[in-house]
GROMACS .gro file of C-alpha atoms in nm:
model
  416
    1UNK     CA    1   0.000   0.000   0.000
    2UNK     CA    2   0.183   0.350  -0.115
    3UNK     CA    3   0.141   0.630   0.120
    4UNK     CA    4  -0.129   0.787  -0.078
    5UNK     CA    5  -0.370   0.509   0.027
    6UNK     CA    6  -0.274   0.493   0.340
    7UNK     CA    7  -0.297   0.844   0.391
    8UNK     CA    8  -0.650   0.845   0.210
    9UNK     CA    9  -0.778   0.518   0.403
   10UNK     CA   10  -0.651   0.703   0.761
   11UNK     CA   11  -0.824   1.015   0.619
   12UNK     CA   12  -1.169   0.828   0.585
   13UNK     CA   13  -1.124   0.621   0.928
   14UNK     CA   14  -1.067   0.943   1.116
   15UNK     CA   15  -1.389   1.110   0.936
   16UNK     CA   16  -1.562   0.806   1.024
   17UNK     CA   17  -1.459   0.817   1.425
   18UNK     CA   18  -1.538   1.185   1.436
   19UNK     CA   19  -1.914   1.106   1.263
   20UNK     CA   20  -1.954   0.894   1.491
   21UNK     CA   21  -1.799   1.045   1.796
   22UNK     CA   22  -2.002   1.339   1.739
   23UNK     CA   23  -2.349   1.124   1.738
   24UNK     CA   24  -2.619   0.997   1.545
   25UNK     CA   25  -2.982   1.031   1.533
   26UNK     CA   26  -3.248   0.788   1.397
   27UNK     CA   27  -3.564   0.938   1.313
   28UNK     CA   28  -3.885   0.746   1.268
   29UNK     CA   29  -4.100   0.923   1.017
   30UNK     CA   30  -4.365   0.812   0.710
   31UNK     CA   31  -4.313   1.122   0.517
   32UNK     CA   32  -4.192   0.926   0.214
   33UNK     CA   33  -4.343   1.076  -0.108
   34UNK     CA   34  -4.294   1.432  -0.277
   35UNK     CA   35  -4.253   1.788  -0.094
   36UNK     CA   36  -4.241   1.586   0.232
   37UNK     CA   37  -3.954   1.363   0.152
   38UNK     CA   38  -3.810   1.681  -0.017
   39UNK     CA   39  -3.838   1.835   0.343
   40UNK     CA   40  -3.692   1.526   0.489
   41UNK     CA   41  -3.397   1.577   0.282
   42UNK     CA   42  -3.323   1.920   0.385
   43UNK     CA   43  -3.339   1.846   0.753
   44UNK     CA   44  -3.097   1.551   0.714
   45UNK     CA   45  -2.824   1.766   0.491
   46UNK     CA   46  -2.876   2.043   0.787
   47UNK     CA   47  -2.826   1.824   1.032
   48UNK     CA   48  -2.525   1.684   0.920
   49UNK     CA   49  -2.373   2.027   0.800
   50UNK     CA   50  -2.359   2.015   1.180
   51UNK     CA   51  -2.157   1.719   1.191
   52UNK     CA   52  -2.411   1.487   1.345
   53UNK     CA   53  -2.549   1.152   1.128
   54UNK     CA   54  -2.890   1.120   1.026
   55UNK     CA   55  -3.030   0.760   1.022
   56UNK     CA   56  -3.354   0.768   0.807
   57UNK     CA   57  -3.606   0.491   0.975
   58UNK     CA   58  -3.885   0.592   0.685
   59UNK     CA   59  -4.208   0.357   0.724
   60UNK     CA   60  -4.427   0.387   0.434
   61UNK     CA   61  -4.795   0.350   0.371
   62UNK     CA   62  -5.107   0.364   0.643
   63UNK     CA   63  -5.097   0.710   0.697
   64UNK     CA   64  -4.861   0.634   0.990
   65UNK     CA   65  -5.048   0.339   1.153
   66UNK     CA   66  -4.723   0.112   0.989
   67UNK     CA   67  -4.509   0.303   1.128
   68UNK     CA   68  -4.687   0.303   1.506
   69UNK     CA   69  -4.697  -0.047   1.477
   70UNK     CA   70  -4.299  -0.021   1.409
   71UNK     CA   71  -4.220   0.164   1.705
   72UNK     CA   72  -4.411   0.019   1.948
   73UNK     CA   73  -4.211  -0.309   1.893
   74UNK     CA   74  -3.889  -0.114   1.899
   75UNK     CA   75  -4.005   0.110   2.216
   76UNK     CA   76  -4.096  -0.270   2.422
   77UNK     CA   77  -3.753  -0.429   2.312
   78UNK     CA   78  -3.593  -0.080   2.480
   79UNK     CA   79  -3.411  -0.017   2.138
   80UNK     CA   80  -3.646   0.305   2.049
   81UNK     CA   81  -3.562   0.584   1.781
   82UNK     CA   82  -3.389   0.902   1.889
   83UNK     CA   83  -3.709   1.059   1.736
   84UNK     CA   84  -4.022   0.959   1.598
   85UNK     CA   85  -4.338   1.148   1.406
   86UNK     CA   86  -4.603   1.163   1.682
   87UNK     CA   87  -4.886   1.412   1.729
   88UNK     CA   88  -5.190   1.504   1.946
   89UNK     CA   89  -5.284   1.317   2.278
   90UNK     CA   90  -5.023   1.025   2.176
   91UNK     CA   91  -4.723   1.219   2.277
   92UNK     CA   92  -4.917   1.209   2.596
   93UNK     CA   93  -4.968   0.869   2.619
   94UNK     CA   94  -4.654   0.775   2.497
   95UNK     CA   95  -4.503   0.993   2.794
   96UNK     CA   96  -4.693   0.839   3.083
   97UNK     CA   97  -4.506   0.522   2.978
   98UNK     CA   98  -4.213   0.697   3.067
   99UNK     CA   99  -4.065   0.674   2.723
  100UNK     CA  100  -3.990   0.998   2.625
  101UNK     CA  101  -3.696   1.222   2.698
  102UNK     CA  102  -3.670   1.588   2.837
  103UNK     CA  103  -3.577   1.858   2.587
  104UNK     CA  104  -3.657   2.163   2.844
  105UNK     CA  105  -3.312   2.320   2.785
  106UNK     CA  106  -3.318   2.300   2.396
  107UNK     CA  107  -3.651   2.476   2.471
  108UNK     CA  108  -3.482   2.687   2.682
  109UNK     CA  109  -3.210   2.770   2.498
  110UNK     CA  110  -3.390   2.891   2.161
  111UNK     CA  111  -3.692   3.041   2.333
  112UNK     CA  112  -3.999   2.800   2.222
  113UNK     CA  113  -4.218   2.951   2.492
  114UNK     CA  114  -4.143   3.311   2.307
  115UNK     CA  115  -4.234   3.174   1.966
  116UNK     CA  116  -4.444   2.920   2.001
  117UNK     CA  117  -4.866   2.946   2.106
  118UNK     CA  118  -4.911   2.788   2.445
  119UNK     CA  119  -5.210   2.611   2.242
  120UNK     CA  120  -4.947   2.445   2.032
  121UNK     CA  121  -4.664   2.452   2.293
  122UNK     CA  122  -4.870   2.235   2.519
  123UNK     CA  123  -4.914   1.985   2.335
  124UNK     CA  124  -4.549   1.944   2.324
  125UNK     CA  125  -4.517   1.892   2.678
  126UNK     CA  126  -4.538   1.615   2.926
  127UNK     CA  127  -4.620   1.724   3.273
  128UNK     CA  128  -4.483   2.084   3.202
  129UNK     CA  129  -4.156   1.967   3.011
  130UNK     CA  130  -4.079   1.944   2.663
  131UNK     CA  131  -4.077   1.588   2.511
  132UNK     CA  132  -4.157   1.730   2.117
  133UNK     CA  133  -4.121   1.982   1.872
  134UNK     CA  134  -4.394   2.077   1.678
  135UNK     CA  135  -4.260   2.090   1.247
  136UNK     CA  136  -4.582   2.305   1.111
  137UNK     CA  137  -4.918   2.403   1.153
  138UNK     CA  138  -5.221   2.282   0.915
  139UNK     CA  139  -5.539   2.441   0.853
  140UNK     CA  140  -5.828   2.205   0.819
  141UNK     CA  141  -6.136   2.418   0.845
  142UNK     CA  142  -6.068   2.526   0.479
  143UNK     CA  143  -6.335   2.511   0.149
  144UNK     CA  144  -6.158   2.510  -0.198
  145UNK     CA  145  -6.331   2.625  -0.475
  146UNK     CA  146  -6.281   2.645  -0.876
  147UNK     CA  147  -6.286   3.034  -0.944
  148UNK     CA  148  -6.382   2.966  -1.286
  149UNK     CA  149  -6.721   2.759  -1.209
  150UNK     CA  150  -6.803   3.056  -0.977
  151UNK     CA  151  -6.728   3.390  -1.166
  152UNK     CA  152  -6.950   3.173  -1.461
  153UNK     CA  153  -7.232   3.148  -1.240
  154UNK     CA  154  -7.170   3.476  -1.098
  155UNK     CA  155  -7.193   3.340  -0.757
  156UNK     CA  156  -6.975   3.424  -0.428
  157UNK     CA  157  -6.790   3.224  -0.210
  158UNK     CA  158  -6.980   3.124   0.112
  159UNK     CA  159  -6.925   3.203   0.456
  160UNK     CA  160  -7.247   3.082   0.638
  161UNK     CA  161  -7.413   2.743   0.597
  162UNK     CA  162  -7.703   2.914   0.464
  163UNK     CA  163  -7.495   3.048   0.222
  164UNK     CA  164  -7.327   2.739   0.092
  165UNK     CA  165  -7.704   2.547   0.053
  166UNK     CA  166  -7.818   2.879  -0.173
  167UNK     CA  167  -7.478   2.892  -0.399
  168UNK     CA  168  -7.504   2.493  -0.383
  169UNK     CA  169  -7.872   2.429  -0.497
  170UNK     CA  170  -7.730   2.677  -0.801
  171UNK     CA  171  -7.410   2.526  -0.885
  172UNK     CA  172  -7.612   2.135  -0.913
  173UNK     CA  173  -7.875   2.307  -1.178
  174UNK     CA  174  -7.611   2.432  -1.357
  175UNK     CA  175  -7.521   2.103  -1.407
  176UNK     CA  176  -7.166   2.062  -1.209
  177UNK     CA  177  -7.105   1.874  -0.862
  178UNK     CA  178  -7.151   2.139  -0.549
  179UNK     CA  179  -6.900   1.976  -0.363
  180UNK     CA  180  -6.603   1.721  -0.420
  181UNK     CA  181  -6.564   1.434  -0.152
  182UNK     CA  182  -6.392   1.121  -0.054
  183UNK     CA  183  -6.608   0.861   0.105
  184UNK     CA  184  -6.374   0.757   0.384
  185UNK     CA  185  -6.424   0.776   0.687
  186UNK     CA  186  -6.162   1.084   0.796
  187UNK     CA  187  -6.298   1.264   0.507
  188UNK     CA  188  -6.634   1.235   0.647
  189UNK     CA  189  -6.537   1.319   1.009
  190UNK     CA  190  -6.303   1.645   0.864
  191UNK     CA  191  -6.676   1.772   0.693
  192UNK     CA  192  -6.875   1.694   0.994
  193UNK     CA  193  -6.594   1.863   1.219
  194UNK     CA  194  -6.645   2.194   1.035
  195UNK     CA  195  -7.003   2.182   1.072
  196UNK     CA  196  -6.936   2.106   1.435
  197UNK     CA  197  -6.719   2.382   1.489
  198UNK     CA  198  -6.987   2.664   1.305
  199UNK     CA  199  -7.278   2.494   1.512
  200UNK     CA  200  -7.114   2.448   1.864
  201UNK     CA  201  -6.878   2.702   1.873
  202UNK     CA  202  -6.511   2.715   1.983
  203UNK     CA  203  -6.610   2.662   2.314
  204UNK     CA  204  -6.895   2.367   2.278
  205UNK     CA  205  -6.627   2.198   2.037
  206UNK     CA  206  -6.391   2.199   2.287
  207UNK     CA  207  -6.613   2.054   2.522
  208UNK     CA  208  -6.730   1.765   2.276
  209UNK     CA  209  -6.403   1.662   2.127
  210UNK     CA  210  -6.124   1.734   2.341
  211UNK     CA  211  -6.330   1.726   2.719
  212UNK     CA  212  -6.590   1.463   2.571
  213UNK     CA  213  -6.853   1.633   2.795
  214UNK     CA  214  -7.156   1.416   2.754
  215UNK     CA  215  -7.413   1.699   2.771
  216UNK     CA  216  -7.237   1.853   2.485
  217UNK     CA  217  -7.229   1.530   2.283
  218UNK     CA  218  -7.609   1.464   2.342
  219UNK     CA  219  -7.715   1.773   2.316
  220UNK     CA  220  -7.978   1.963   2.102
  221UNK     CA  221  -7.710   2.151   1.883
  222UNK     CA  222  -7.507   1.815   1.804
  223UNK     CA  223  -7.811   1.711   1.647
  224UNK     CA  224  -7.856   2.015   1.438
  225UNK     CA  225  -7.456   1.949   1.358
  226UNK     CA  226  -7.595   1.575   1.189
  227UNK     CA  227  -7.876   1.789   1.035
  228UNK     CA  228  -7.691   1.970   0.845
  229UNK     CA  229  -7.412   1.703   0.760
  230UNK     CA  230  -7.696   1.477   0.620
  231UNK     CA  231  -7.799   1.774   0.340
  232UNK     CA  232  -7.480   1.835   0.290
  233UNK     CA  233  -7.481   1.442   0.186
  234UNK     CA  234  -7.740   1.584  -0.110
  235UNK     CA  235  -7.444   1.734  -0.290
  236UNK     CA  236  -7.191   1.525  -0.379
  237UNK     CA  237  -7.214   1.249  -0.636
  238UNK     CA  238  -7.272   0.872  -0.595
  239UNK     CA  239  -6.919   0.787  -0.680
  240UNK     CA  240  -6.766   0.963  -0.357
  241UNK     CA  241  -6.725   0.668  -0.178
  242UNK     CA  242  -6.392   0.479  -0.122
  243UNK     CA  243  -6.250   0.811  -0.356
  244UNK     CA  244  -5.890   0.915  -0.232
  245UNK     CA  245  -5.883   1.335  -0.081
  246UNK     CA  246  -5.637   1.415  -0.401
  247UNK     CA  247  -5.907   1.264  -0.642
  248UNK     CA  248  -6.163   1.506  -0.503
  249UNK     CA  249  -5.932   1.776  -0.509
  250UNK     CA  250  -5.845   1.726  -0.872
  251UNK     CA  251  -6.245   1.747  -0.961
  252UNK     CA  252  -6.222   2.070  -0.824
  253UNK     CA  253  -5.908   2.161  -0.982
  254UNK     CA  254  -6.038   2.060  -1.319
  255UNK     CA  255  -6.405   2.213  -1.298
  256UNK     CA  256  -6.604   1.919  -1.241
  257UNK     CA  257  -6.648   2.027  -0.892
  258UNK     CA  258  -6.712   2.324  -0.763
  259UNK     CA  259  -6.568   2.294  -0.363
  260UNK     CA  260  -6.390   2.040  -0.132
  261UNK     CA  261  -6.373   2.060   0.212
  262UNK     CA  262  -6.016   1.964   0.307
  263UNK     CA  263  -5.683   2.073   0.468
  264UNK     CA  264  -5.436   2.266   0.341
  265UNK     CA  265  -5.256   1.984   0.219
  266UNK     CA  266  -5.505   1.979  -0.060
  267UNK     CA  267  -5.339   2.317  -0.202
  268UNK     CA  268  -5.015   2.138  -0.305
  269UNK     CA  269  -5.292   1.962  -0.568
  270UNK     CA  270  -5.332   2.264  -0.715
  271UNK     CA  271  -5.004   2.400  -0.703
  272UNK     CA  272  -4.886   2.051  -0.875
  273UNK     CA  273  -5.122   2.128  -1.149
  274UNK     CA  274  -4.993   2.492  -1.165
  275UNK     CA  275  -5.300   2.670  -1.069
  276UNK     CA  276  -5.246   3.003  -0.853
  277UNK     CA  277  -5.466   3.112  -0.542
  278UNK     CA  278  -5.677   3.412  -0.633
  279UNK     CA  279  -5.654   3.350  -0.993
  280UNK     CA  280  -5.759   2.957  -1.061
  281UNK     CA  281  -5.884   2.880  -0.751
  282UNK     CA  282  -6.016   3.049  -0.390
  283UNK     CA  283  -5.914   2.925  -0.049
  284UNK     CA  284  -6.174   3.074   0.234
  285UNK     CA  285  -6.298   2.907   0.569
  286UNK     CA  286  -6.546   2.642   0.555
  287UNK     CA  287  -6.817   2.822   0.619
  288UNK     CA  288  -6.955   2.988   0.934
  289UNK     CA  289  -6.590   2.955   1.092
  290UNK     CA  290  -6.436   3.221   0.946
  291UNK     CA  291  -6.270   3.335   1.304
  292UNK     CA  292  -6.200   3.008   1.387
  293UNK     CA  293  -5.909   2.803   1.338
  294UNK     CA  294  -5.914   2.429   1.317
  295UNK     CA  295  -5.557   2.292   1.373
  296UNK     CA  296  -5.309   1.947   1.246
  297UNK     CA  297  -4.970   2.009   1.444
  298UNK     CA  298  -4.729   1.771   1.263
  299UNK     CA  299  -4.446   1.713   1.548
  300UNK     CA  300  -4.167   1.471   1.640
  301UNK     CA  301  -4.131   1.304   2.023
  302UNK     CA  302  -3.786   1.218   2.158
  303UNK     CA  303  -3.724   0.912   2.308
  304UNK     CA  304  -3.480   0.855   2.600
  305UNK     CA  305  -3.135   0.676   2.485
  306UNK     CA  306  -2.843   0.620   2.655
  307UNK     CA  307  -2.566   0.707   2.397
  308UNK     CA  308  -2.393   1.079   2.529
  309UNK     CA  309  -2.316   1.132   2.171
  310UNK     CA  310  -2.650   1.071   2.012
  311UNK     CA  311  -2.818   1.240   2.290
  312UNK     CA  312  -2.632   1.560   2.126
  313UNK     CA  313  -2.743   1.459   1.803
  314UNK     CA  314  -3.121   1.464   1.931
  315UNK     CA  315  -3.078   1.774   2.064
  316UNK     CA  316  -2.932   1.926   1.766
  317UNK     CA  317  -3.245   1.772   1.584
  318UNK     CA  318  -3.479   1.926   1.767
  319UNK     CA  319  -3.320   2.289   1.768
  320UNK     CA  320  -3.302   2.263   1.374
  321UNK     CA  321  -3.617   2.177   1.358
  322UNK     CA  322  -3.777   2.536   1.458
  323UNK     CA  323  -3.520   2.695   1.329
  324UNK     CA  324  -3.667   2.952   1.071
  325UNK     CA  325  -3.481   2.848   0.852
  326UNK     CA  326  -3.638   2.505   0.853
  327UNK     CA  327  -3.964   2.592   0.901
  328UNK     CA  328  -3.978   2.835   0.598
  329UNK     CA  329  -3.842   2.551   0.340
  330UNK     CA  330  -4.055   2.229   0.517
  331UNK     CA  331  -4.382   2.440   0.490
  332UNK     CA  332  -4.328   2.602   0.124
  333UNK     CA  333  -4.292   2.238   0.020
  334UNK     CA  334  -4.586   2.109   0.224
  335UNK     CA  335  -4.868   2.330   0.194
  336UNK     CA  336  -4.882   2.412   0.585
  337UNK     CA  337  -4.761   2.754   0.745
  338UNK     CA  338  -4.459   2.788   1.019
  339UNK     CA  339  -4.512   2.736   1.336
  340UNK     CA  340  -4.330   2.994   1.486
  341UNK     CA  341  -4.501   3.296   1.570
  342UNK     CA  342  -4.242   3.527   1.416
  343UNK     CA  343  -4.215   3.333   1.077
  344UNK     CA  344  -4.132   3.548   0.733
  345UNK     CA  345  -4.407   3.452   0.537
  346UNK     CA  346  -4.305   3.713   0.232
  347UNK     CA  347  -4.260   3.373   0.019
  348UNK     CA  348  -4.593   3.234   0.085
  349UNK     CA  349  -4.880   3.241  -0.116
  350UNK     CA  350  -5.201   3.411  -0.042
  351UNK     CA  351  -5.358   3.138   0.105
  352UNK     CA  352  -5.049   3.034   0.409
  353UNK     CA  353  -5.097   3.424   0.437
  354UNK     CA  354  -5.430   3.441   0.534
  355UNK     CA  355  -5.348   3.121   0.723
  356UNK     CA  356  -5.119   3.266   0.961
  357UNK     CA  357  -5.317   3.541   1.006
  358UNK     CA  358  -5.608   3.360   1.108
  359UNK     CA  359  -5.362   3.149   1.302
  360UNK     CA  360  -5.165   3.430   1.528
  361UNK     CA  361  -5.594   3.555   1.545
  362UNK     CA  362  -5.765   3.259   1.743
  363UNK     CA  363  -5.434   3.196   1.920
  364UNK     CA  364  -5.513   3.533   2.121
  365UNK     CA  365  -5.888   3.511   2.081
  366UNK     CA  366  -5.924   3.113   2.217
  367UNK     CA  367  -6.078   3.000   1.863
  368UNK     CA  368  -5.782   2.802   1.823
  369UNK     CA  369  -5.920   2.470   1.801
  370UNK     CA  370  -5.770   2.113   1.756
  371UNK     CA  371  -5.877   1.880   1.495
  372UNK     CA  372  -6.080   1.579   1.577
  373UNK     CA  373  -6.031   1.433   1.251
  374UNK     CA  374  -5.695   1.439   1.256
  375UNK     CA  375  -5.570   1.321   1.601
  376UNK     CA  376  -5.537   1.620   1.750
  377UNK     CA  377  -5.814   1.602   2.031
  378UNK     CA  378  -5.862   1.345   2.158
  379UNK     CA  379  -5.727   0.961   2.192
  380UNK     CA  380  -5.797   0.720   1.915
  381UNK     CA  381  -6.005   0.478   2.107
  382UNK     CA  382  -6.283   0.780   2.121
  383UNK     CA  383  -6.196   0.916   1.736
  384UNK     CA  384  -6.265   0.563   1.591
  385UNK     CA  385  -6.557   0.581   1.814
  386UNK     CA  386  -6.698   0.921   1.663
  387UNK     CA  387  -6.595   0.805   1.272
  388UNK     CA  388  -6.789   0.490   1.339
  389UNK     CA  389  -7.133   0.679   1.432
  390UNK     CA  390  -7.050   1.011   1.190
  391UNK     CA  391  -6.945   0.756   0.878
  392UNK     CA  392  -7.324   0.524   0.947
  393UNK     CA  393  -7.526   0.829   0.939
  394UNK     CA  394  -7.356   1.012   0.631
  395UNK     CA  395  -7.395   0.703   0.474
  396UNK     CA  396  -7.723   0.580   0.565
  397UNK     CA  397  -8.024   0.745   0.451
  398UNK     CA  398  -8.254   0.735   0.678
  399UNK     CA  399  -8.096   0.750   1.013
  400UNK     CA  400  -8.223   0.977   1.246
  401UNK     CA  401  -8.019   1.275   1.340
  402UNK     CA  402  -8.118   1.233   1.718
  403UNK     CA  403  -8.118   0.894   1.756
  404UNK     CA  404  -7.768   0.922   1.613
  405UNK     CA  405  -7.711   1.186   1.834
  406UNK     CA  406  -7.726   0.963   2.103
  407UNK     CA  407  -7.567   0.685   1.980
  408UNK     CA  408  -7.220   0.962   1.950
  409UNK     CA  409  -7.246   0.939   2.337
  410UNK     CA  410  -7.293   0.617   2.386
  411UNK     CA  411  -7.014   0.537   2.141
  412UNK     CA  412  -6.768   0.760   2.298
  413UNK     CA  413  -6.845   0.649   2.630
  414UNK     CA  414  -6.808   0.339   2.611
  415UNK     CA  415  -6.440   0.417   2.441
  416UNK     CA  416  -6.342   0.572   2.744
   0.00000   0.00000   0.00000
């Protein structure tokens, strides 16, 4: 071996010592497909610009249910992740198992209480101490609409429930479907949720998805909530069921529909298929809820591990990942808004604008609500329960709204 090579091979076993000297992270996560892998990407190369390795533990498919399967094994055998994607009321549970580590003086240290919501930054916390970081914020109480369909028709957008039967009952004799929709289950529950939230209130919607107050959930305006939901049944078409959100979305994007109730994932559709906000198409709240805010926290927990190394590693992670730098490039490629307080959102389109906005809004005003759909309120024991009932009745003609009613309360209590 000349000197060169040896040189060259000492070269690459030193880099390798220091790599590893300095730490690794592995980081549980199903974001596997387009803008979000994109985002992946960035964080890793960030990361290790920092001279830390990133271990990419990727689970694909189920919407993360593979990958919850994946860690609970991993968790049990005591050989967890450094990090994995968990939201809602599961970083809770997952932190009464004593699983989770304390990231207090990364907190600390790069002011999250400062620029973060308490809304948001309590969900982060277990028993008053960081355990996750929060990646973005998503809109779901959002209605898309094709600008085109509507300016034809000169029709406006609507903003009450009143409203949205009147420009409906005009856009179906005119021959196009009112509203775009994907027979599944958490499609169903994200429409009923915004009807919810119009009908109850912040406060009553608080009470019925994240307290589960039984008076609430039986109560005289839950059953005008499954009222409403059943005519809103009357305008979509018979094909809706089993249909993928992106399928819907593309029916709006390509003028066969005229809405879709969805997140504000559904705006990277029409971005994808080059359509601009304002121009093409018109993002407004779902109606009645325009001063309300109904909220998808995308976040990662941290696990305890033993390593010194890697436990620097983590806590690089989770400072990079509310750094604005970060946030700005995850959310532009994800549809979602920052969710630090203080975010430049001068490279956002009108729509994350309006967003944040709204966002920074019912933070201060208490309309800041979590999503029920979406695994933000509540445990998913008592979500399964509510899909079950909400996905029966939007699906069978002639139940009853109260007798459904009461079956919600029945169905959640029992889950509890």
């Amino acid at each position: 071996m000349n000197i060169k090579t040896t040189l060259l091979t000492l070269s690459l076993s030193l880099s390798s010592s220091m790599a590893l000297a300095a730490g690794q992270v592995e980081v549980l996560h199903w974001w596997t497909s387009g803008g979000e892998a994109k985002s992946v990407a960035v964080l890793k190369k960030m990361l290790e610009e920092q001279g830390y390795q990133w271990k990419d533990f990727a689970v694909a498919g189920g919407g993360g249910d593979n990958a919850m399967t994946v860690l609970k094994a991993r968790a049990v055998s005591g050989n967890p992740p450094a990090a994995a994607q968990i939201k809602g009321p599961s970083i809770q549970e997952w932190g009464e198992l004593g699983f989770l580590a304390n990231i207090d003086d990364v907190a600390k240290a790069n002011h999250w209480n400062d620029v973060l919501p308490a809304v948001v930054s309590n969900v982060m916390k277990y028993q008053g101490h960081y355990v996750a970081v929060p990646v973005n914020v998503h809109r779901v109480n959002w209605l898309w609409a094709n600008k085109a369909i509507f300016d034809k028709l000169n029709l406006k957008v609507p903003t009450t429930m009143d409203e949205f039967f009147t420009v409906a009952d005009k856009i179906k004799a005119a021959g196009y479907i009112p509203l775009a929709h994907g027979g599944q289950p958490w499609q169903d529950a994200t429409v009923f949720e915004a009807i919810a939230l119009d009908v109850l209130g912040s406060e009553d919607y608080r009470k019925a998805f994240v307290d589960l107050d039984m008076d609430v959930l039986g109560g005289d305006k839950m059953v005008k909530v499954f009222e409403l939901f059943r005519k809103v049944h009357s305008y979509i078409d018979k094909n809706a069921p089993g249909r993928d959100w992106n399928i819907a979305t593309s029916m709006v994007i390509n003028g066969k529909a005229a809405m879709q109730i969805m997140g504000d994932w559904a705006k990277g559709e029409f971005t994808a298929a080059g359509k601009v906000p304002g121009k093409d198409y018109i993002c407004a709240p779902t109606p009645g809820t325009s001063n309300q805010f109904t909220y998808n926290i995308d976040s990662f927990a941290f696990f305890k591990i033993k390593n010194k190394a890697d436990q620097k590693a983590q806590d690089a992670l989770a400072a990079t990942i509310l750094t604005p730098e970060f946030q700005q490039i995850f959310n532009l490629n994800k549809g979602s808004i920052p969710v630090r307080l203080d975010a430049d959102m001068s490279k956002f389109d009108a729509c994350a604008v309006r967003s944040m906005k709204d966002f920074k809004a019912t933070a201060k005003s208490g309309d800041l609500v979590p999503s029920m759909a979406h695994g933000m309120s509540t445990t998913s024991y008592a979500q399964g329960a509510i899909y079950d009932v909400v996905t029966f009745f939007f699906n069978t003609p002639n139940a009853d709204p109260k007798q459904t009613t009461e079956m919600l309360k029945k169905a959640v209590k029992a889950a509890l």
